[in-house]
Coordinates of C-alpha atoms and ligand atoms in Angstrom, one line a residue:
Chain A
X1 CA 18.8 177.7 97.3
X2 CA 18.7 174.0 96.7
X3 CA 21.3 172.5 99.1
X4 CA 23.9 170.1 97.8
X5 CA 24.2 166.7 99.4
X6 CA 25.0 163.1 98.6
X7 CA 21.3 162.4 98.7
X8 CA 20.7 165.3 96.2
X9 CA 23.3 163.8 93.8
X10 CA 21.4 160.5 93.8
X11 CA 18.1 162.2 93.4
X12 CA 19.3 164.3 90.4
X13 CA 20.8 161.2 88.8
X14 CA 17.3 159.8 88.5
X15 CA 16.4 162.8 86.3
X16 CA 19.6 162.5 84.3
X17 CA 21.1 165.7 86.1
X18 CA 18.8 167.9 83.9
X19 CA 17.1 169.7 86.8
X20 CA 19.9 171.3 88.8
X21 CA 19.1 174.8 89.9
X22 CA 21.1 177.7 88.5
X23 CA 23.8 178.6 91.0
X24 CA 23.0 182.3 91.0
X25 CA 20.5 184.6 89.2
X26 CA 21.3 187.1 86.5
X27 CA 19.3 190.0 87.8
X28 CA 18.6 193.4 86.2
X29 CA 20.3 196.2 88.3
X30 CA 18.2 198.1 90.7
X31 CA 18.4 201.9 90.9
X32 CA 19.9 201.8 94.4
X33 CA 21.4 199.5 96.9
X34 CA 22.6 199.8 100.5
X35 CA 26.1 198.7 99.5
X36 CA 27.9 198.4 96.2
X37 CA 30.9 196.1 95.9
X38 CA 33.0 196.9 92.8
X39 CA 34.8 193.7 91.6
X40 CA 33.4 190.2 91.6
X41 CA 36.6 188.3 92.5
X42 CA 36.8 186.1 95.6
X43 CA 37.3 189.0 97.9
X44 CA 34.4 191.1 96.6
X45 CA 32.0 188.1 96.6
X46 CA 33.2 187.1 100.1
X47 CA 32.5 190.6 101.3
X48 CA 29.0 190.5 99.9
X49 CA 28.3 187.1 101.4
X50 CA 29.4 188.1 104.9
X51 CA 27.6 191.5 104.7
X52 CA 24.4 189.5 104.1
X53 CA 25.1 186.6 106.4
X54 CA 26.7 188.3 109.4
X55 CA 25.3 191.8 109.2
X56 CA 21.9 191.3 107.7
X57 CA 22.7 193.8 104.9
X58 CA 21.2 191.9 101.9
X59 CA 20.4 194.8 99.6
X60 CA 23.9 194.6 98.0
X61 CA 25.2 194.6 94.4
X62 CA 28.5 193.1 93.3
X63 CA 29.5 194.8 90.0
X64 CA 31.9 192.9 87.9
X65 CA 33.2 194.1 84.5
X66 CA 33.9 190.6 83.2
X67 CA 32.8 187.2 84.6
X68 CA 33.1 185.9 88.2
X69 CA 36.6 184.8 89.0
X70 CA 37.9 186.1 85.7
X71 CA 40.5 188.2 87.6
X72 CA 43.2 186.9 89.9
X73 CA 40.9 184.7 91.9
X74 CA 40.9 182.0 89.3
X75 CA 44.4 182.7 87.9
X76 CA 46.4 182.0 91.1
X77 CA 48.2 178.9 92.2
X78 CA 45.9 178.4 95.1
X79 CA 48.4 178.3 98.0
X80 CA 46.8 179.0 101.4
X81 CA 48.9 179.5 104.5
X82 CA 49.1 181.9 107.5
X83 CA 52.7 181.8 108.6
X84 CA 53.4 185.5 108.3
X85 CA 56.0 187.3 110.4
X86 CA 54.3 190.4 112.0
X87 CA 51.4 190.3 114.5
X88 CA 49.1 192.4 112.3
X89 CA 49.6 190.2 109.2
X90 CA 49.5 187.0 111.2
X91 CA 46.2 188.0 112.7
X92 CA 44.7 188.7 109.3
X93 CA 45.9 185.5 107.6
X94 CA 45.2 183.3 110.5
X95 CA 41.7 184.7 110.8
X96 CA 41.3 183.6 107.2
X97 CA 42.8 180.2 107.8
X98 CA 40.2 179.5 110.5
X99 CA 37.4 180.4 108.1
X100 CA 39.0 178.2 105.4
X101 CA 38.8 175.3 107.8
X102 CA 35.0 175.4 107.8
X103 CA 34.3 177.0 104.5
X104 CA 33.0 174.1 102.4
X105 CA 30.4 173.4 105.1
X106 CA 29.5 177.0 105.6
X107 CA 29.0 177.7 101.9
X108 CA 27.5 174.2 101.2
X109 CA 30.0 174.2 98.3
X110 CA 33.1 172.0 98.0
X111 CA 36.0 174.4 97.7
X112 CA 38.4 171.4 97.9
X113 CA 40.4 172.9 100.7
X114 CA 43.2 170.4 101.1
X115 CA 45.5 170.9 104.1
X116 CA 48.5 169.2 102.6
X117 CA 51.1 171.4 104.2
X118 CA 53.4 174.1 102.8
X119 CA 57.2 174.2 103.1
X120 CA 59.4 177.3 102.6
X121 CA 62.9 176.1 101.8
X122 CA 66.1 177.8 103.1
X123 CA 69.3 177.6 101.1
X124 CA 71.6 179.9 102.9
X125 CA 72.4 180.6 106.6
X126 CA 70.6 183.8 106.4
X127 CA 67.5 182.1 105.0
X128 CA 67.6 179.7 107.9
X129 CA 67.9 182.5 110.4
X130 CA 64.9 184.3 108.9
X131 CA 63.0 181.0 108.9
X132 CA 63.7 180.4 112.5
X133 CA 62.7 183.9 113.4
X134 CA 59.5 183.7 111.5
X135 CA 58.6 180.2 112.9
X136 CA 59.2 181.5 116.4
X137 CA 57.0 184.5 115.7
X138 CA 54.3 182.3 114.3
X139 CA 54.3 180.1 117.4
X140 CA 54.0 183.0 119.7
X141 CA 50.9 184.0 117.7
X142 CA 49.5 180.5 118.1
X143 CA 50.0 179.5 114.5
X144 CA 51.3 176.0 113.8
X145 CA 54.8 176.3 112.4
X146 CA 58.0 174.4 112.7
X147 CA 61.5 174.3 111.3
X148 CA 62.3 171.0 109.6
X149 CA 65.6 169.4 108.6
X150 CA 66.7 168.3 105.1
X151 CA 66.1 164.7 106.3
X152 CA 62.5 165.4 107.2
X153 CA 62.0 167.3 103.9
X154 CA 63.2 164.3 102.0
X155 CA 60.8 162.1 103.9
X156 CA 57.9 164.4 103.0
X157 CA 59.0 164.9 99.4
X158 CA 61.1 162.0 98.2
X159 CA 61.7 163.5 94.7
X160 CA 63.4 166.7 95.9
X161 CA 67.1 167.0 95.7
X162 CA 68.5 167.5 99.2
X163 CA 72.0 166.4 98.3
X164 CA 75.0 168.5 99.1
X165 CA 75.9 168.6 95.4
X166 CA 73.0 170.8 94.5
X167 CA 74.0 174.3 93.3
X168 CA 72.0 175.8 96.2
X169 CA 71.9 173.0 98.8
X170 CA 68.7 172.8 100.9
X171 CA 69.5 173.5 104.5
X172 CA 66.0 173.2 106.0
X173 CA 62.6 174.7 105.7
X174 CA 59.7 176.1 107.6
X175 CA 56.7 173.8 107.6
X176 CA 53.0 174.7 108.2
X177 CA 51.0 171.5 108.2
X178 CA 47.6 173.2 108.3
X179 CA 48.5 175.1 105.1
X180 CA 47.6 173.8 101.7
X181 CA 45.6 174.5 98.6
X182 CA 41.9 175.1 97.5
X183 CA 40.1 175.0 94.2
X184 CA 40.2 178.7 93.3
X185 CA 37.2 179.0 90.9
X186 CA 35.0 177.0 93.3
X187 CA 35.8 179.7 95.9
X188 CA 34.4 182.4 93.6
X189 CA 31.4 180.2 92.7
X190 CA 30.7 179.1 96.2
X191 CA 30.7 182.6 97.6
X192 CA 28.6 183.8 94.7
X193 CA 26.0 181.1 95.1
X194 CA 25.8 181.6 98.9
X195 CA 25.6 185.5 98.5
X196 CA 23.0 185.2 95.8
X197 CA 20.9 182.9 98.1
X198 CA 20.8 185.8 100.6
X199 CA 19.5 188.1 97.9
X200 CA 22.8 189.8 96.8
X201 CA 22.6 190.9 93.1
X202 CA 25.6 189.8 91.1
X203 CA 25.9 192.0 88.0
X204 CA 28.4 190.6 85.5
X205 CA 29.5 192.3 82.3
X206 CA 29.0 195.6 84.1
X207 CA 32.0 198.0 84.3
X208 CA 32.3 200.8 86.8
X209 CA 33.4 203.8 84.8
X210 CA 33.2 206.5 87.5
X211 CA 31.9 207.5 90.9
X212 CA 29.1 209.9 91.9
X213 CA 30.6 212.1 94.5
X214 CA 29.0 215.2 96.1
X215 CA 30.5 217.3 98.9
X216 CA 33.2 214.7 99.5
X217 CA 30.7 211.9 99.9
X218 CA 30.2 209.0 97.4
X219 CA 26.6 208.1 96.6
X220 CA 26.9 205.9 93.6
X221 CA 28.7 204.7 90.5
X222 CA 28.5 205.1 86.8
X223 CA 28.5 201.9 84.8
X224 CA 28.2 201.0 81.1
X225 CA 24.6 200.0 81.9
X226 CA 23.7 203.2 83.7
X227 CA 24.0 204.6 87.2
X228 CA 23.6 202.7 90.4
X229 CA 23.4 204.4 93.8
X230 CA 24.5 203.4 97.2
X231 CA 25.9 205.3 100.2
X232 CA 28.6 202.7 100.9
X233 CA 30.9 201.5 98.2
X234 CA 33.7 199.0 98.6
X235 CA 36.2 198.7 95.8
X236 CA 37.8 195.2 95.5
X237 CA 39.4 195.4 92.1
X238 CA 43.0 193.9 92.6
X239 CA 45.2 195.0 89.6
X240 CA 42.7 197.6 88.5
X241 CA 42.4 199.3 91.9
X242 CA 44.6 202.3 90.8
X243 CA 42.4 202.9 87.8
X244 CA 39.3 203.0 90.0
X245 CA 41.0 205.2 92.6
X246 CA 41.9 207.7 89.9
X247 CA 38.2 208.0 89.0
X248 CA 37.6 209.1 92.5
X249 CA 40.6 211.4 92.6
X250 CA 42.6 209.2 94.9
X251 CA 46.1 208.0 94.5
X252 CA 47.2 204.6 95.9
X253 CA 50.7 203.4 96.8
X254 CA 50.3 200.5 94.3
X255 CA 52.0 199.2 91.2
X256 CA 50.2 196.8 88.9
X257 CA 52.4 194.0 87.6
X258 CA 51.9 190.9 85.5
X259 CA 52.3 187.7 87.5
X260 CA 52.2 184.4 85.7
X261 CA 51.8 180.7 86.4
X262 CA 52.0 177.6 84.4
X263 CA 50.9 173.9 84.6
X264 CA 52.5 170.8 83.1
X265 CA 50.9 167.8 81.4
X266 CA 49.2 165.6 84.0
X267 CA 51.4 163.2 85.8
X268 CA 50.8 160.3 88.3
X269 CA 50.8 161.5 91.9
X270 CA 54.4 162.5 92.8
X271 CA 54.1 165.5 95.1
X272 CA 51.5 165.7 97.8
X273 CA 52.5 169.0 99.5
X274 CA 53.5 172.5 98.4
X275 CA 57.2 173.4 98.1
X276 CA 58.3 177.0 97.9
X277 CA 61.7 178.6 97.7
X278 CA 62.5 182.3 98.0
X279 CA 66.1 181.8 97.2
X280 CA 66.0 179.9 93.9
X281 CA 62.7 181.6 93.3
X282 CA 60.0 179.2 92.4
X283 CA 57.3 177.1 93.9
X284 CA 55.4 174.0 93.0
X285 CA 52.5 171.7 93.9
X286 CA 50.5 169.0 92.1
X287 CA 46.8 169.4 91.4
X288 CA 44.3 166.6 91.9
X289 CA 44.2 166.3 88.1
X290 CA 47.9 165.5 88.2
X291 CA 49.4 168.6 86.6
X292 CA 52.3 170.3 88.3
X293 CA 51.3 173.9 89.2
X294 CA 54.2 176.2 89.0
X295 CA 54.8 179.9 89.7
X296 CA 57.3 182.5 90.8
X297 CA 57.9 186.2 90.7
X298 CA 56.3 189.1 89.0
X299 CA 57.5 190.7 85.8
X300 CA 59.4 193.7 87.0
X301 CA 57.7 196.3 84.9
X302 CA 54.2 197.8 85.4
X303 CA 51.7 196.1 83.1
X304 CA 48.0 195.6 82.7
X305 CA 48.3 192.8 80.1
X306 CA 47.2 189.5 81.6
X307 CA 50.2 187.7 80.3
X308 CA 53.8 187.3 81.4
X309 CA 57.2 187.4 79.6
X310 CA 59.0 184.4 78.5
X311 CA 62.2 185.2 80.3
X312 CA 60.3 184.9 83.6
X313 CA 59.0 181.4 82.6
X314 CA 62.6 180.3 81.9
X315 CA 63.9 181.6 85.2
X316 CA 61.1 179.9 87.1
X317 CA 61.6 176.5 85.4
X318 CA 65.3 176.8 86.1
X319 CA 64.5 177.0 89.8
X320 CA 62.1 174.1 89.7
X321 CA 64.6 171.8 87.9
X322 CA 67.3 172.9 90.3
X323 CA 65.1 171.6 93.2
X324 CA 63.5 168.7 91.3
X325 CA 65.9 167.3 88.6
X326 CA 63.3 164.5 88.1
X327 CA 61.0 167.1 86.4
X328 CA 63.5 168.2 83.8
X329 CA 61.7 166.5 81.0
X330 CA 58.2 167.2 82.0
X331 CA 56.3 169.2 79.3
X332 CA 54.4 172.4 80.2
X333 CA 50.9 172.6 79.0
X334 CA 49.5 176.1 79.7
X335 CA 50.8 179.4 80.9
X336 CA 48.8 182.5 81.9
X337 CA 49.1 185.8 83.8
X338 CA 47.1 188.0 86.1
X339 CA 47.6 191.6 87.1
X340 CA 48.6 191.9 90.7
X341 CA 48.5 195.1 92.8
X342 CA 51.8 195.1 94.7
X343 CA 52.1 197.3 97.8
X344 CA 55.4 198.7 99.1
X345 CA 55.3 196.7 102.3
X346 CA 53.9 193.5 100.7
X347 CA 50.7 193.9 102.8
X348 CA 47.2 194.7 101.7
X349 CA 45.2 198.0 102.0
X350 CA 41.9 197.7 103.8
X351 CA 40.9 201.3 104.3
X352 CA 38.6 204.2 104.3
X353 CA 39.5 207.0 101.9
X354 CA 39.3 210.8 101.9
X355 CA 35.9 210.3 100.0
X356 CA 33.3 209.5 102.6
X357 CA 31.5 206.2 102.1
X358 CA 34.2 205.0 99.6
X359 CA 36.4 202.1 100.9
X360 CA 39.2 200.2 99.2
X361 CA 40.3 196.6 99.7
X362 CA 43.3 196.0 97.5
X363 CA 47.1 195.7 97.5
X364 CA 47.0 191.9 98.0
X365 CA 49.5 191.6 95.3
X366 CA 50.9 188.2 94.7
X367 CA 49.4 186.6 97.8
X368 CA 45.7 187.4 98.4
X369 CA 44.0 184.1 97.5
X370 CA 44.7 182.7 100.9
X371 CA 43.1 185.6 102.5
X372 CA 39.8 185.5 100.5
X373 CA 37.4 184.5 103.4
X374 CA 39.2 186.6 106.0
X375 CA 39.5 189.7 103.9
X376 CA 35.8 189.5 103.0
X377 CA 34.8 188.9 106.6
X378 CA 36.7 191.9 108.1
X379 CA 35.9 194.1 105.1
X380 CA 32.2 193.3 105.4
X381 CA 32.3 194.2 109.1
X382 CA 34.0 197.5 108.3
X383 CA 31.5 198.4 105.6
X384 CA 28.6 197.5 107.9
X385 CA 29.8 199.6 110.8
X386 CA 31.5 202.4 108.8
X387 CA 34.6 201.9 111.0
X388 CA 37.5 199.5 110.2
X389 CA 37.4 196.2 111.9
X390 CA 40.2 195.8 114.5
X391 CA 42.0 193.2 112.3
X392 CA 41.7 195.5 109.2
X393 CA 42.7 198.7 111.0
X394 CA 46.5 198.4 110.8
X395 CA 46.1 198.2 107.0
X396 CA 45.0 201.7 106.4
X397 CA 46.3 203.8 103.5
X398 CA 47.5 206.3 106.1
X399 CA 50.4 203.9 107.1
X400 CA 52.3 205.1 104.0
X401 CA 52.4 208.6 105.4
X402 CA 52.7 207.8 109.1
X403 CA 55.4 205.2 108.5
X404 CA 53.6 202.4 110.3
X405 CA 54.4 199.9 107.6
X406 CA 53.9 196.1 108.1
X407 CA 56.9 194.8 106.2
X408 CA 56.1 191.2 105.1
X409 CA 58.6 191.0 102.2
X410 CA 60.2 188.0 103.9
X411 CA 57.1 186.0 104.5
X412 CA 55.4 187.1 101.3
X413 CA 58.4 185.5 99.7
X414 CA 58.1 184.2 96.1
X415 CA 55.0 185.9 95.1
X416 CA 52.2 184.5 97.2
Chain B
X1 CA 60.0 189.9 75.1
X2 CA 60.9 193.6 74.6
X3 CA 63.7 194.9 72.4
X4 CA 64.8 198.1 74.1
X5 CA 66.8 200.8 72.6
X6 CA 69.4 202.0 75.0
X7 CA 69.9 205.7 74.3
X8 CA 73.5 205.6 75.6
X9 CA 74.7 202.5 73.7
X10 CA 72.5 203.4 70.7
X11 CA 71.5 199.8 70.2
X12 CA 68.4 197.6 70.5
X13 CA 69.0 194.9 73.0
X14 CA 67.0 192.1 74.6
X15 CA 64.8 192.8 77.7
X16 CA 66.9 190.5 79.8
X17 CA 69.9 193.0 79.7
X18 CA 67.7 195.5 81.4
X19 CA 65.9 196.0 84.7
X20 CA 62.8 198.1 85.2
X21 CA 63.0 200.5 88.1
X22 CA 59.5 202.1 88.4
X23 CA 58.0 205.4 87.6
X24 CA 60.4 208.1 86.1
X25 CA 60.7 211.8 86.8
X26 CA 60.1 211.6 90.6
X27 CA 62.3 214.4 92.0
X28 CA 63.7 213.8 95.5
X29 CA 62.6 216.7 97.8
X30 CA 65.3 219.3 98.0
X31 CA 65.2 219.3 101.8
X32 CA 63.8 216.0 103.1
X33 CA 63.9 217.1 106.7
X34 CA 61.5 220.0 105.9
X35 CA 58.9 217.6 104.3
X36 CA 55.7 216.9 106.1
X37 CA 54.8 213.2 106.7
X38 CA 52.3 213.7 103.9
X39 CA 54.9 214.9 101.4
X40 CA 57.6 212.4 102.3
X41 CA 55.2 209.4 102.2
X42 CA 53.9 210.6 98.8
X43 CA 57.4 210.9 97.5
X44 CA 58.4 207.4 98.7
X45 CA 55.4 205.3 98.0
X46 CA 52.6 206.8 95.9
X47 CA 52.8 206.2 92.2
X48 CA 50.6 207.0 89.1
X49 CA 50.4 203.3 88.0
X50 CA 48.4 204.3 84.8
X51 CA 46.7 202.0 82.5
X52 CA 48.2 203.4 79.3
X53 CA 51.1 205.7 78.8
X54 CA 53.8 205.4 81.5
X55 CA 57.1 207.1 81.8
X56 CA 59.5 204.7 83.6
X57 CA 63.1 204.3 84.6
X58 CA 65.1 201.3 83.3
X59 CA 68.8 200.4 83.8
X60 CA 70.9 198.7 81.2
X61 CA 72.1 196.3 83.9
X62 CA 74.4 194.1 81.9
X63 CA 75.3 196.7 79.3
X64 CA 76.5 200.2 80.0
X65 CA 74.9 200.1 83.4
X66 CA 73.3 203.5 82.8
X67 CA 69.8 204.6 83.9
X68 CA 67.5 206.0 81.2
X69 CA 63.8 206.7 80.6
X70 CA 61.2 204.8 78.6
X71 CA 57.7 205.8 77.6
X72 CA 55.7 202.7 77.3
X73 CA 52.1 201.7 77.0
X74 CA 51.3 199.4 80.0
X75 CA 48.4 197.7 78.2
X76 CA 49.9 196.9 74.8
X77 CA 53.5 197.0 76.2
X78 CA 54.5 199.0 73.1
X79 CA 57.6 201.1 73.7
X80 CA 57.0 204.6 72.3
X81 CA 60.4 206.1 73.0
X82 CA 63.5 205.9 75.1
X83 CA 65.5 209.0 76.3
X84 CA 68.4 210.0 78.4
X85 CA 68.4 211.0 82.0
X86 CA 67.6 214.7 82.4
X87 CA 65.6 214.8 79.1
X88 CA 61.8 215.2 78.9
X89 CA 59.4 212.8 77.1
X90 CA 58.1 213.8 73.7
X91 CA 55.0 211.6 74.1
X92 CA 52.7 212.0 77.1
X93 CA 49.2 211.2 78.3
X94 CA 48.8 214.9 79.0
X95 CA 49.2 218.0 77.0
X96 CA 52.3 220.0 77.7
X97 CA 50.4 222.6 79.7
X98 CA 49.5 219.8 82.2
X99 CA 45.9 219.5 81.1
X100 CA 45.0 215.8 81.1
X101 CA 43.9 214.3 77.8
X102 CA 40.5 213.5 79.1
X103 CA 37.5 214.6 77.0
X104 CA 36.0 212.4 74.3
X105 CA 38.2 213.6 71.5
X106 CA 41.2 213.0 73.7
X107 CA 40.3 209.4 74.5
X108 CA 41.9 208.0 71.4
X109 CA 45.0 210.1 71.8
X110 CA 45.2 209.1 75.5
X111 CA 45.5 205.6 74.4
X112 CA 47.9 206.3 71.7
X113 CA 49.8 209.1 73.5
X114 CA 49.8 212.7 72.8
X115 CA 52.7 214.1 71.0
X116 CA 53.8 217.1 72.9
Ligands
FAD501 C1 49.6 183.8 88.7 C2 49.2 184.2 90.1 C3 49.4 183.3 91.1 C4 49.0 183.6 92.4 N1 49.2 182.7 93.4 C5 48.7 182.9 94.7 C6 48.8 181.8 95.7 O1 49.3 180.8 95.4 N2 48.3 182.1 96.9 C7 47.7 183.3 97.2 O2 47.3 183.5 98.3 N3 47.5 184.3 96.2 C8 48.0 184.1 95.0 N4 47.9 185.0 94.0 C9 47.2 186.3 94.4 C10 45.7 186.2 94.4 O3 45.2 185.6 93.2 C11 45.0 187.6 94.5 O4 45.6 188.3 95.6 C12 43.6 187.5 94.9 O5 42.9 186.5 94.1 C13 42.9 188.8 94.7 O6 41.5 188.6 94.8 P1 40.5 189.7 94.4 O7 39.1 189.1 94.5 O8 40.8 190.9 95.1 O9 40.9 190.0 92.9 P2 40.3 189.6 91.4 O10 39.9 188.1 91.4 O11 41.3 190.0 90.4 O12 39.0 190.4 91.4 C14 38.9 191.8 91.0 C15 37.8 191.9 90.0 O13 37.5 193.3 89.8 C16 37.0 193.4 88.5 N5 37.1 194.8 88.1 C17 38.2 195.6 87.9 N6 37.9 196.8 87.5 C18 36.6 196.9 87.5 C19 35.6 197.9 87.1 N7 36.0 199.1 86.8 N8 34.3 197.6 87.2 C20 33.9 196.4 87.6 N9 34.7 195.4 87.9 C21 36.0 195.6 87.9 C22 37.9 192.5 87.7 O14 37.3 192.1 86.5 C23 38.1 191.3 88.7 O15 37.2 190.2 88.4 C24 48.3 184.8 92.7 C25 48.0 185.7 91.6 C26 48.4 185.4 90.3 C27 48.1 186.3 89.2
ZN502 ZN1 73.3 200.9 77.4

């Protein structure tokens, strides 16, 4: 792999940027691998990368039915934070946050991780009690988190309406200053390039259509390009996880829903942090390009169409204009949707299954982008050892039968 | 935007009058205390989540406030039928004897729905 550097940029300028190396190969599938990852989103690619880098398992295929990052990885609104309520979830997301902090260097790829801070607004007394409780829990877990006043909010975000005349006055917020955003497609590409450099085969336009299972043990997959074998298979397919599980005779506690986002026309810099509100139900940030990046909740019905309904857009924009009257005449440019796999306790599933050798990493629902490096890291360790990594262990499918749920509905908030 | 036919009001109304409430036809166990953890967890949390034909509950929230069933395709979002509580769907992804519409000939009907 040719490393990227300032010097390299100058060198390539001399040859008119015509000699850049391809970021990853387009290999023909081998008959067998040590590990197959189904799903070439950020989580799948990160899993492959850490398998190769940390566990020396390089004979790995990532099988992706579309193109890299064509799923939720490059459809999300890129918010990264770790201020979750319960110890189990906090450990997982904070593990990820620590990896984010060194990720561009580690991958030699600029993922544009920008720690511009995230605030979660409170508009009612109950909101504020929940925020205080969550902030206290965060601090006990060593996660930077504080409760801030409307005055401080106004300092950080001058264009927000903190007046008492608002329909839902802002009473305060939780604030995580290490939180922020990253460039989502760069995350997929950076992990893909680094995994490929270790010898991982990334097979795009290849759809898994079934599993090869004998005596309760998985030993390969069927694809539209033929069979590929491996004794360890990790499924990381977000909204389509239930479809894959069904092929293996497994049922998951998931529902697939459309979740949408939209961006405005580009504006001059006006908002240099991320503002989220559970109560009026919307969130917003501004990209480096200048567009406002806006999102909110899922469409309530099950759906596999990567689009959302108009009424949800309207509802979201009402919330944004409620908080930011100044944006009322901004025009929206693009709108799109992804299929998110929501889990009953708003936490992911990282788990073995009743089929030996077949693992699932899914259920990230509306908020898994922030977990991309951490999820890949602990899932890779689990696949390498055949036993779930201690940080992943509480997220077993069994929790829905034992009752040991990790209820993060409060911290998961508006959809991410 | 869906236009949904409420089988109680007998009228097509806009989606915003309704709320989806998840998979339909899930019977609460007769005697919850007698359920194993397995059975109770399955009842509470595990869902079919199909890509294709789905039977689901909706409530006419700002209309008659009654619950009813919808058979809908979760890929095209086409609503194939709506029917009252206690009634059975006339379009399913399986044959009425419970055999899944699975072999090659059934693939098309699986997408379009099998008329039972
Ligand atoms: C609009 C929107 C906004 C969001 N905002 C945020 C946010 O601000 N912060 C945050 O943390 N999270 C957010 N999320 C959630 C986040 O995007 C996801 O949780 C995360 O990206 C999931 O990553 P993944 O790699 O598991 O999934 P994906 O990127 O969806 O990857 C799964 C891949 O599996 C492939 N696949 C599926 N079936 C098969 C098959 N049979 N064979 C081969 N390949 C298959 C798919 O093509 C896909 O590429 C948002 C999501 C959406 C949709
Ligand atoms: Zn009605």
